[in-house]
Amino acid sequence: MSMNNQGRPTGAGDPNRRRPIAPGTVTSEVLGTISGNKGLDHEESLIFELDHGAVGVDLPDVKVGDDRLGGMRRSARIGLPGLSEPEVIRHYVRLSRKNYAIDSGLYPLGSCTMKHNPRLNEKMARLPGFGDLHPLAPASTTQGALELISQLMNWLTTLTGMPAVAMSPKAGAHGELCGMLAIRAAIAARGENRKRVLVPESAHGTNPATAAFAGFTVDEVPAKPNGHVDAEALKAKLGPDVAAIMLTNPNTCGLFEGDIIDIAKAVHDAGAYFYCDGANFNAIAGKVRPGDLGIDAMHINLHKTFSTPHGGGGPGAGPVVLSARLAAYAPIPLLVADDKGLRLIEDMTAAPDGAKPFGRMCAFHGQMGMFSRALTYMLSHGRDGVRQASEDAVLSANYILASLKDVMSAPFGDGPCMHEVLFDDSFLQGTGVTTLDFAKAMIDEGYHPMTMYFPLVVHGAMLIEPTESESKESLDRFIHVLHTLSEEALAKNVARFVGAPHLAPRRRLDETAAARKPVLRWKPDALKQAAE
Amino acid sequence: MRYLPLTSDDRRAMLARIGAPDVDALFRDVPKSALTSLSTFHLPDTQGELEVERHMSKLAAKNVAAGAAPFFCGAGAYKHHVPSAVDHLIQRSEFLTSYTPYQPEIAQGTLQYLFEFQTQVALLTGMEVANASLYDGSTATAEAVLMAQRVTKRGKAILSGGLHPHYAETVETVAGLFGPMQRTAVTPGCAEDIIALIDEDTACVVVQSPDVFGLIRNLRPIADAAHAKGALLIAVVTEIVSLGLLEPPGAQGADIVAAEGQSIGNGLNFGGPYVGLFATKEKFLRQMPGRLCGETVDVEGRRGYVLTLSTREQHIRREKATSNICTNSGLCCLAFTIHLSLLGEEGLTRLARINHAKAVSLAVRLALLPGVDLLPNAYFNEFTVKLPKPAAPIVEALAVQGVIAGVPVSRLLPHDASVQNLLIVAATETNTDDDFDALVGALKGAL
Amino acid sequence: MSEVRYTDQHEWIRLDGEEATVGITKYAAESLGDVVFVELPASGKAVTAGGGAAVVESVKAASDIYAPAGGTVTSANSALEKEPSKVNEDPEGEGWFFKLKLSDQGEFAKLMDKDAYAKFVDSL
């Protein structure tokens, strides 16, 4: 069998694992309070369990006697719960308080870029002219929106030094797909049939998934012991069947691939295209233009680099900048200017001369709500602020590296890192503490853990990205906690690690049980019993 | 710069600890030729809140918001009233500024609402299971076709001519890589004979109801015919409020439901972000794309929630993943969940009845205009009318008079001359009788 | 008399006359952690030596199970669909995956015996 060790160990042998009490049972015995609450942390039922037939909106009771529903009127109740507005608000406020957030603390998730989310962005996105604008409203009534998109396109192409950008992809992975479909179309237009895509083993999982999704086969390129992609191995794999390489730069070890110009040249000489995963553009924005590196396509995660909020996992936005070699294949819709102003070309058959769009990524024109936030962020920072943000992000990561490398093991710690710093678990060997335990102990200290067990090229990876949003005092407190935790682990004081967290709203959850017998929705008791 | 906490003194002290002379020393791996100066970028410098707000407000003022005029656009995005509590709650820091809930001990807030969301979507669509959302309705439809191709190990998809053309193009772009995509001719106001096209090579039939022209379809015979040939029925819903009044696709035999959830909780936003709903039968669970949240217990036996079945996903399966999707539409599905919780059973069914009653009353008035024909005989809150002249110039002319009359079908199918007189008109709870008077009056003048 | 052989991918295969039974080794089961799902091949499926035949999933990892030798699948252990935990509890017994009719018993003979596999595992 393939010994896939991409994940982390789970469940088995956990000494703190006790026989579970029936789901939903909250006993005062467990929590030590009558209510089950712990001060500000309230136990909260599912909204369905709070149903008592109330209603949270006031709407007139219009009778539809003579309907025009063609006999397709609903025959059964939906089964939705009924609550008043104060109950609904309390429910979701209580839920919100069980979440960690960048607004409440440092969020060092490497590769995820949890930076400050300015509130001006939220306010601007909600201006009625943007938030209450229909995507198919007449063009004469949407000129300001099209102008906004045009301005954002100018920022993105200028910062990246690329001639074109496709705006419609709805997230990073969607942008990757867009870029790879453009490459596929360009290869087809040359009358070639190139099927192989080279992907370094340190890549985000989305890269190989995207390549496969776009109909390519994936060929992995190894990393060198210093954390960089093996440029020689990569070049040796190039050939007439190679469609593209997908490289992340700065890479997921937090290192800038210095051979990139050389790699790009070899790729182009072999007739292939260079896709760059732009997830880490926030390290170099305003300092380095990807267009100067020979890149053909790169998505930009507006929710990372330009701080449209992550929102608990979305929505994102992933526009893709394209080189002159790929620009013609950008998907519809296309934004063009003529004597009547700006307009969208929304149909394949109406593409202007020279344009050969490969298709459409989604309905309408992309994540406008994210565009307005990203442009607000860019205008607030300006080119100087964007550059300073990149420098501060890199400075902060190196400050953490310099402050922790005496206790934690940094496999590539000899040189500077970019915006994130990678540690492995070799300093924990023999302590009885794992990367997972170490990370969970951080939760008890009031910190969100760093990215764990990724990238896969080192053992027990811990990837820390502080971003530019932390003050020096905040970084110093964080460093102090991690330094002390490391010393505790090295002294084999394992109690605070094993079974951590102890102080969070929940302790470690049984993911094995969740996966073996999936419960993916609430059901009324009667239905549950019937099923059993 | 107001968002950057480090002072010059801080930066000097940090460089000293690192042992670097300046920040550019940290960029030493970057080829010298690629390090640019600030003047390379022809872009403005830092601006204060006031200046930025002025700039953005100027752009916004050039648009006509849906709430600023009698407004009748639909065709995949709908103007509804969203209660104030929704936007307040989704802007709470703990929801707005958190990441994907990969550390469940400190993300129970997100995880629990995802579990509630999945339950609501399953109930509304009449399906057994739902995921934690996809990007939007169109990409959910494309994912549904890909899933049907995996389940049936067949390539061909038959797309109804009543499927929103943008959705059809999205499906063709992605799923077209894995099999032929057959789109039926457009038959505005009528159901095409799609059953005759289903054969043993067919992975799925994709039917939207109410369709892009507003027509409510009976899915049951199509489901039966598809199943008889071993194919799946994918039901698409672009106006989710319709399920407050209509028989859900799950009760009509659909195997997968792909829907746009924008109408509940989410604004128009010029097309995004929206929230894709995706529901199916339990037996297809392992082939389902996207995030899933499941119930479990912690080591103390307390109920809690985790992301589960993630081995289907890209970060584990890499090139073998069911999809390359990595995000869901988190904050938009939270808005959906809160709005639907406020509505409840009674609120949603009332809202749906109001929408239908408004549409019927407007359709009757428009059909009385000379030369205007109402096409669908069964519709929810949206319908298509045939005008005696091309619709697009009329819509532009009415916009100048301050009435946003609807979506001309030629906007969606510009190369099809047979549809150029057709206008898609939506009416929701936000429309008043004054709005109707304005539209009827303006249209009468233009014809 | 049955005979058991092992692959360097940590599958075991036991030959009883014409039919061989395949599963994963105790070492593999322990490395995986709690098994939550197995995907089994259909009867009649033709497999080649070293080709993917089944999938085993823990919470955070999915691994392919390769056929140690080529042949035709005759049956699969459907009990694992309801109780994947058997793979952890008894990997080399009740936690078997599928049975094969071998096309070439020579392929079986080339695999590691118990001692060779034990040495191989020690070397990891």
PDB file of C-alpha atoms in Angstrom, chain A residues 149-293:
ATOM      1  CA  ILE A 149     -13.130  46.301 -11.764  1.00  0.00           C
ATOM      2  CA  SER A 150     -11.015  48.131 -14.314  1.00  0.00           C
ATOM      3  CA  GLN A 151      -9.092  49.967 -11.561  1.00  0.00           C
ATOM      4  CA  LEU A 152      -8.504  46.739  -9.663  1.00  0.00           C
ATOM      5  CA  MET A 153      -7.275  45.090 -12.868  1.00  0.00           C
ATOM      6  CA  ASN A 154      -4.810  47.950 -13.277  1.00  0.00           C
ATOM      7  CA  TRP A 155      -3.495  47.455  -9.722  1.00  0.00           C
ATOM      8  CA  LEU A 156      -3.115  43.717 -10.232  1.00  0.00           C
ATOM      9  CA  THR A 157      -1.379  43.928 -13.600  1.00  0.00           C
ATOM     10  CA  THR A 158       0.892  46.750 -12.417  1.00  0.00           C
ATOM     11  CA  LEU A 159       1.929  44.998  -9.188  1.00  0.00           C
ATOM     12  CA  THR A 160       2.606  41.755 -11.048  1.00  0.00           C
ATOM     13  CA  GLY A 161       4.079  43.238 -14.225  1.00  0.00           C
ATOM     14  CA  MET A 162       1.762  41.083 -16.306  1.00  0.00           C
ATOM     15  CA  PRO A 163      -0.261  42.300 -19.315  1.00  0.00           C
ATOM     16  CA  ALA A 164      -3.649  40.730 -18.597  1.00  0.00           C
ATOM     17  CA  VAL A 165      -5.867  39.442 -15.817  1.00  0.00           C
ATOM     18  CA  ALA A 166      -8.950  37.188 -15.705  1.00  0.00           C
ATOM     19  CA  MET A 167     -11.193  38.411 -12.908  1.00  0.00           C
ATOM     20  CA  SER A 168     -13.966  35.826 -12.592  1.00  0.00           C
ATOM     21  CA  PRO A 169     -12.359  32.961 -10.587  1.00  0.00           C
ATOM     22  CA  LYS A 170     -14.014  32.707  -7.195  1.00  0.00           C
ATOM     23  CA  ALA A 171     -11.104  31.447  -5.084  1.00  0.00           C
ATOM     24  CA  GLY A 172      -7.466  30.457  -5.309  1.00  0.00           C
ATOM     25  CA  ALA A 173      -8.161  26.909  -6.456  1.00  0.00           C
ATOM     26  CA  HIS A 174     -10.669  28.228  -8.989  1.00  0.00           C
ATOM     27  CA  GLY A 175      -7.975  30.597 -10.245  1.00  0.00           C
ATOM     28  CA  GLU A 176      -5.533  27.714 -10.600  1.00  0.00           C
ATOM     29  CA  LEU A 177      -8.108  25.896 -12.686  1.00  0.00           C
ATOM     30  CA  CYS A 178      -8.600  28.999 -14.817  1.00  0.00           C
ATOM     31  CA  GLY A 179      -4.854  29.307 -15.407  1.00  0.00           C
ATOM     32  CA  MET A 180      -4.460  25.634 -16.273  1.00  0.00           C
ATOM     33  CA  LEU A 181      -7.437  25.750 -18.653  1.00  0.00           C
ATOM     34  CA  ALA A 182      -5.845  28.748 -20.395  1.00  0.00           C
ATOM     35  CA  ILE A 183      -2.641  26.714 -20.754  1.00  0.00           C
ATOM     36  CA  ARG A 184      -4.628  23.769 -22.086  1.00  0.00           C
ATOM     37  CA  ALA A 185      -6.309  26.026 -24.662  1.00  0.00           C
ATOM     38  CA  ALA A 186      -2.989  27.557 -25.714  1.00  0.00           C
ATOM     39  CA  ILE A 187      -1.470  24.114 -26.240  1.00  0.00           C
ATOM     40  CA  ALA A 188      -4.493  22.939 -28.213  1.00  0.00           C
ATOM     41  CA  ALA A 189      -4.260  26.073 -30.380  1.00  0.00           C
ATOM     42  CA  ARG A 190      -0.698  25.079 -31.248  1.00  0.00           C
ATOM     43  CA  GLY A 191      -2.033  21.727 -32.394  1.00  0.00           C
ATOM     44  CA  GLU A 192      -0.093  19.936 -29.674  1.00  0.00           C
ATOM     45  CA  ASN A 193      -1.080  17.315 -27.161  1.00  0.00           C
ATOM     46  CA  ARG A 194       0.974  17.892 -24.030  1.00  0.00           C
ATOM     47  CA  LYS A 195      -0.382  16.054 -21.015  1.00  0.00           C
ATOM     48  CA  ARG A 196       2.239  16.076 -18.253  1.00  0.00           C
ATOM     49  CA  VAL A 197       2.410  18.746 -15.544  1.00  0.00           C
ATOM     50  CA  LEU A 198       5.392  18.979 -13.205  1.00  0.00           C
ATOM     51  CA  VAL A 199       4.535  19.765  -9.580  1.00  0.00           C
ATOM     52  CA  PRO A 200       7.085  20.019  -6.737  1.00  0.00           C
ATOM     53  CA  GLU A 201       6.369  17.786  -3.769  1.00  0.00           C
ATOM     54  CA  SER A 202       6.182  20.819  -1.468  1.00  0.00           C
ATOM     55  CA  ALA A 203       3.198  22.188  -3.421  1.00  0.00           C
ATOM     56  CA  HIS A 204      -0.220  22.918  -1.940  1.00  0.00           C
ATOM     57  CA  GLY A 205      -2.563  19.964  -2.480  1.00  0.00           C
ATOM     58  CA  THR A 206      -4.655  22.101  -4.775  1.00  0.00           C
ATOM     59  CA  ASN A 207      -1.892  22.137  -7.433  1.00  0.00           C
ATOM     60  CA  PRO A 208      -1.913  18.418  -8.293  1.00  0.00           C
ATOM     61  CA  ALA A 209      -5.700  18.315  -7.766  1.00  0.00           C
ATOM     62  CA  THR A 210      -6.154  21.185 -10.221  1.00  0.00           C
ATOM     63  CA  ALA A 211      -3.832  19.682 -12.817  1.00  0.00           C
ATOM     64  CA  ALA A 212      -5.775  16.406 -12.682  1.00  0.00           C
ATOM     65  CA  PHE A 213      -9.089  18.277 -12.731  1.00  0.00           C
ATOM     66  CA  ALA A 214      -7.975  20.066 -15.930  1.00  0.00           C
ATOM     67  CA  GLY A 215      -7.229  16.710 -17.555  1.00  0.00           C
ATOM     68  CA  PHE A 216      -3.437  16.585 -17.065  1.00  0.00           C
ATOM     69  CA  THR A 217      -1.260  13.914 -15.452  1.00  0.00           C
ATOM     70  CA  VAL A 218       0.893  14.924 -12.503  1.00  0.00           C
ATOM     71  CA  ASP A 219       4.629  14.285 -12.237  1.00  0.00           C
ATOM     72  CA  GLU A 220       6.221  15.168  -8.896  1.00  0.00           C
ATOM     73  CA  VAL A 221       9.536  17.003  -8.664  1.00  0.00           C
ATOM     74  CA  PRO A 222      11.599  16.404  -5.513  1.00  0.00           C
ATOM     75  CA  ALA A 223      12.855  19.095  -3.176  1.00  0.00           C
ATOM     76  CA  LYS A 224      16.524  19.529  -2.363  1.00  0.00           C
ATOM     77  CA  PRO A 225      17.696  19.142   1.259  1.00  0.00           C
ATOM     78  CA  ASN A 226      17.800  22.939   1.531  1.00  0.00           C
ATOM     79  CA  GLY A 227      14.054  23.245   0.923  1.00  0.00           C
ATOM     80  CA  HIS A 228      14.290  24.571  -2.619  1.00  0.00           C
ATOM     81  CA  VAL A 229      12.912  22.798  -5.650  1.00  0.00           C
ATOM     82  CA  ASP A 230      15.543  20.676  -7.393  1.00  0.00           C
ATOM     83  CA  ALA A 231      15.981  22.752 -10.553  1.00  0.00           C
ATOM     84  CA  GLU A 232      18.200  20.154 -12.218  1.00  0.00           C
ATOM     85  CA  ALA A 233      15.722  17.348 -11.557  1.00  0.00           C
ATOM     86  CA  LEU A 234      12.975  19.600 -12.859  1.00  0.00           C
ATOM     87  CA  LYS A 235      14.870  20.388 -16.056  1.00  0.00           C
ATOM     88  CA  ALA A 236      15.609  16.704 -16.578  1.00  0.00           C
ATOM     89  CA  LYS A 237      11.896  15.993 -16.534  1.00  0.00           C
ATOM     90  CA  LEU A 238      11.095  18.569 -19.217  1.00  0.00           C
ATOM     91  CA  GLY A 239      10.182  17.190 -22.617  1.00  0.00           C
ATOM     92  CA  PRO A 240       7.825  17.533 -25.571  1.00  0.00           C
ATOM     93  CA  ASP A 241       4.916  16.059 -23.551  1.00  0.00           C
ATOM     94  CA  VAL A 242       5.222  18.557 -20.678  1.00  0.00           C
ATOM     95  CA  ALA A 243       2.431  21.132 -20.688  1.00  0.00           C
ATOM     96  CA  ALA A 244       3.427  23.178 -17.684  1.00  0.00           C
ATOM     97  CA  ILE A 245       5.075  23.394 -14.323  1.00  0.00           C
ATOM     98  CA  MET A 246       3.203  24.575 -11.256  1.00  0.00           C
ATOM     99  CA  LEU A 247       5.511  26.239  -8.789  1.00  0.00           C
ATOM    100  CA  THR A 248       4.798  28.217  -5.645  1.00  0.00           C
ATOM    101  CA  ASN A 249       7.090  31.171  -5.096  1.00  0.00           C
ATOM    102  CA  PRO A 250       7.948  32.003  -2.375  1.00  0.00           C
ATOM    103  CA  ASN A 251       7.533  28.283  -1.777  1.00  0.00           C
ATOM    104  CA  THR A 252       5.699  26.540   1.060  1.00  0.00           C
ATOM    105  CA  CYS A 253       8.927  26.235   3.073  1.00  0.00           C
ATOM    106  CA  GLY A 254       8.920  30.020   3.201  1.00  0.00           C
ATOM    107  CA  LEU A 255      11.852  30.300   0.789  1.00  0.00           C
ATOM    108  CA  PHE A 256      12.230  32.276  -2.422  1.00  0.00           C
ATOM    109  CA  GLU A 257      13.142  30.032  -5.344  1.00  0.00           C
ATOM    110  CA  GLY A 258      16.251  31.851  -6.528  1.00  0.00           C
ATOM    111  CA  ASP A 259      16.604  29.701  -9.653  1.00  0.00           C
ATOM    112  CA  ILE A 260      13.230  30.818 -10.887  1.00  0.00           C
ATOM    113  CA  ILE A 261      14.377  32.869 -13.890  1.00  0.00           C
ATOM    114  CA  ASP A 262      16.588  30.020 -15.024  1.00  0.00           C
ATOM    115  CA  ILE A 263      13.738  27.516 -14.514  1.00  0.00           C
ATOM    116  CA  ALA A 264      11.320  29.725 -16.466  1.00  0.00           C
ATOM    117  CA  LYS A 265      13.726  29.895 -19.368  1.00  0.00           C
ATOM    118  CA  ALA A 266      14.177  26.113 -19.469  1.00  0.00           C
ATOM    119  CA  VAL A 267      10.401  25.641 -19.295  1.00  0.00           C
ATOM    120  CA  HIS A 268       9.801  28.044 -22.166  1.00  0.00           C
ATOM    121  CA  ASP A 269      12.599  26.504 -24.230  1.00  0.00           C
ATOM    122  CA  ALA A 270      10.840  23.153 -23.823  1.00  0.00           C
ATOM    123  CA  GLY A 271       7.627  24.699 -25.173  1.00  0.00           C
ATOM    124  CA  ALA A 272       5.836  24.497 -21.817  1.00  0.00           C
ATOM    125  CA  TYR A 273       4.126  27.129 -19.645  1.00  0.00           C
ATOM    126  CA  PHE A 274       4.963  28.338 -16.175  1.00  0.00           C
ATOM    127  CA  TYR A 275       2.078  28.427 -13.678  1.00  0.00           C
ATOM    128  CA  CYS A 276       2.944  30.116 -10.403  1.00  0.00           C
ATOM    129  CA  ASP A 277       0.791  29.552  -7.320  1.00  0.00           C
ATOM    130  CA  GLY A 278       0.397  33.094  -6.010  1.00  0.00           C
ATOM    131  CA  ALA A 279      -0.660  32.087  -2.504  1.00  0.00           C
ATOM    132  CA  ASN A 280       2.477  33.710  -1.104  1.00  0.00           C
ATOM    133  CA  PHE A 281       2.445  36.870  -3.193  1.00  0.00           C
ATOM    134  CA  ASN A 282       2.037  38.803   0.063  1.00  0.00           C
ATOM    135  CA  ALA A 283       5.773  38.307   0.726  1.00  0.00           C
ATOM    136  CA  ILE A 284       6.871  40.149  -2.401  1.00  0.00           C
ATOM    137  CA  ALA A 285       4.027  42.471  -3.462  1.00  0.00           C
ATOM    138  CA  GLY A 286       5.492  45.878  -4.225  1.00  0.00           C
ATOM    139  CA  LYS A 287       9.048  44.445  -4.266  1.00  0.00           C
ATOM    140  CA  VAL A 288       9.131  41.838  -7.035  1.00  0.00           C
ATOM    141  CA  ARG A 289       6.998  41.609 -10.187  1.00  0.00           C
ATOM    142  CA  PRO A 290       6.194  38.001 -11.133  1.00  0.00           C
ATOM    143  CA  GLY A 291       6.151  39.131 -14.761  1.00  0.00           C
ATOM    144  CA  ASP A 292       9.912  39.799 -14.472  1.00  0.00           C
ATOM    145  CA  LEU A 293      10.443  36.170 -13.427  1.00  0.00           C
TER     146      LEU A 293
END
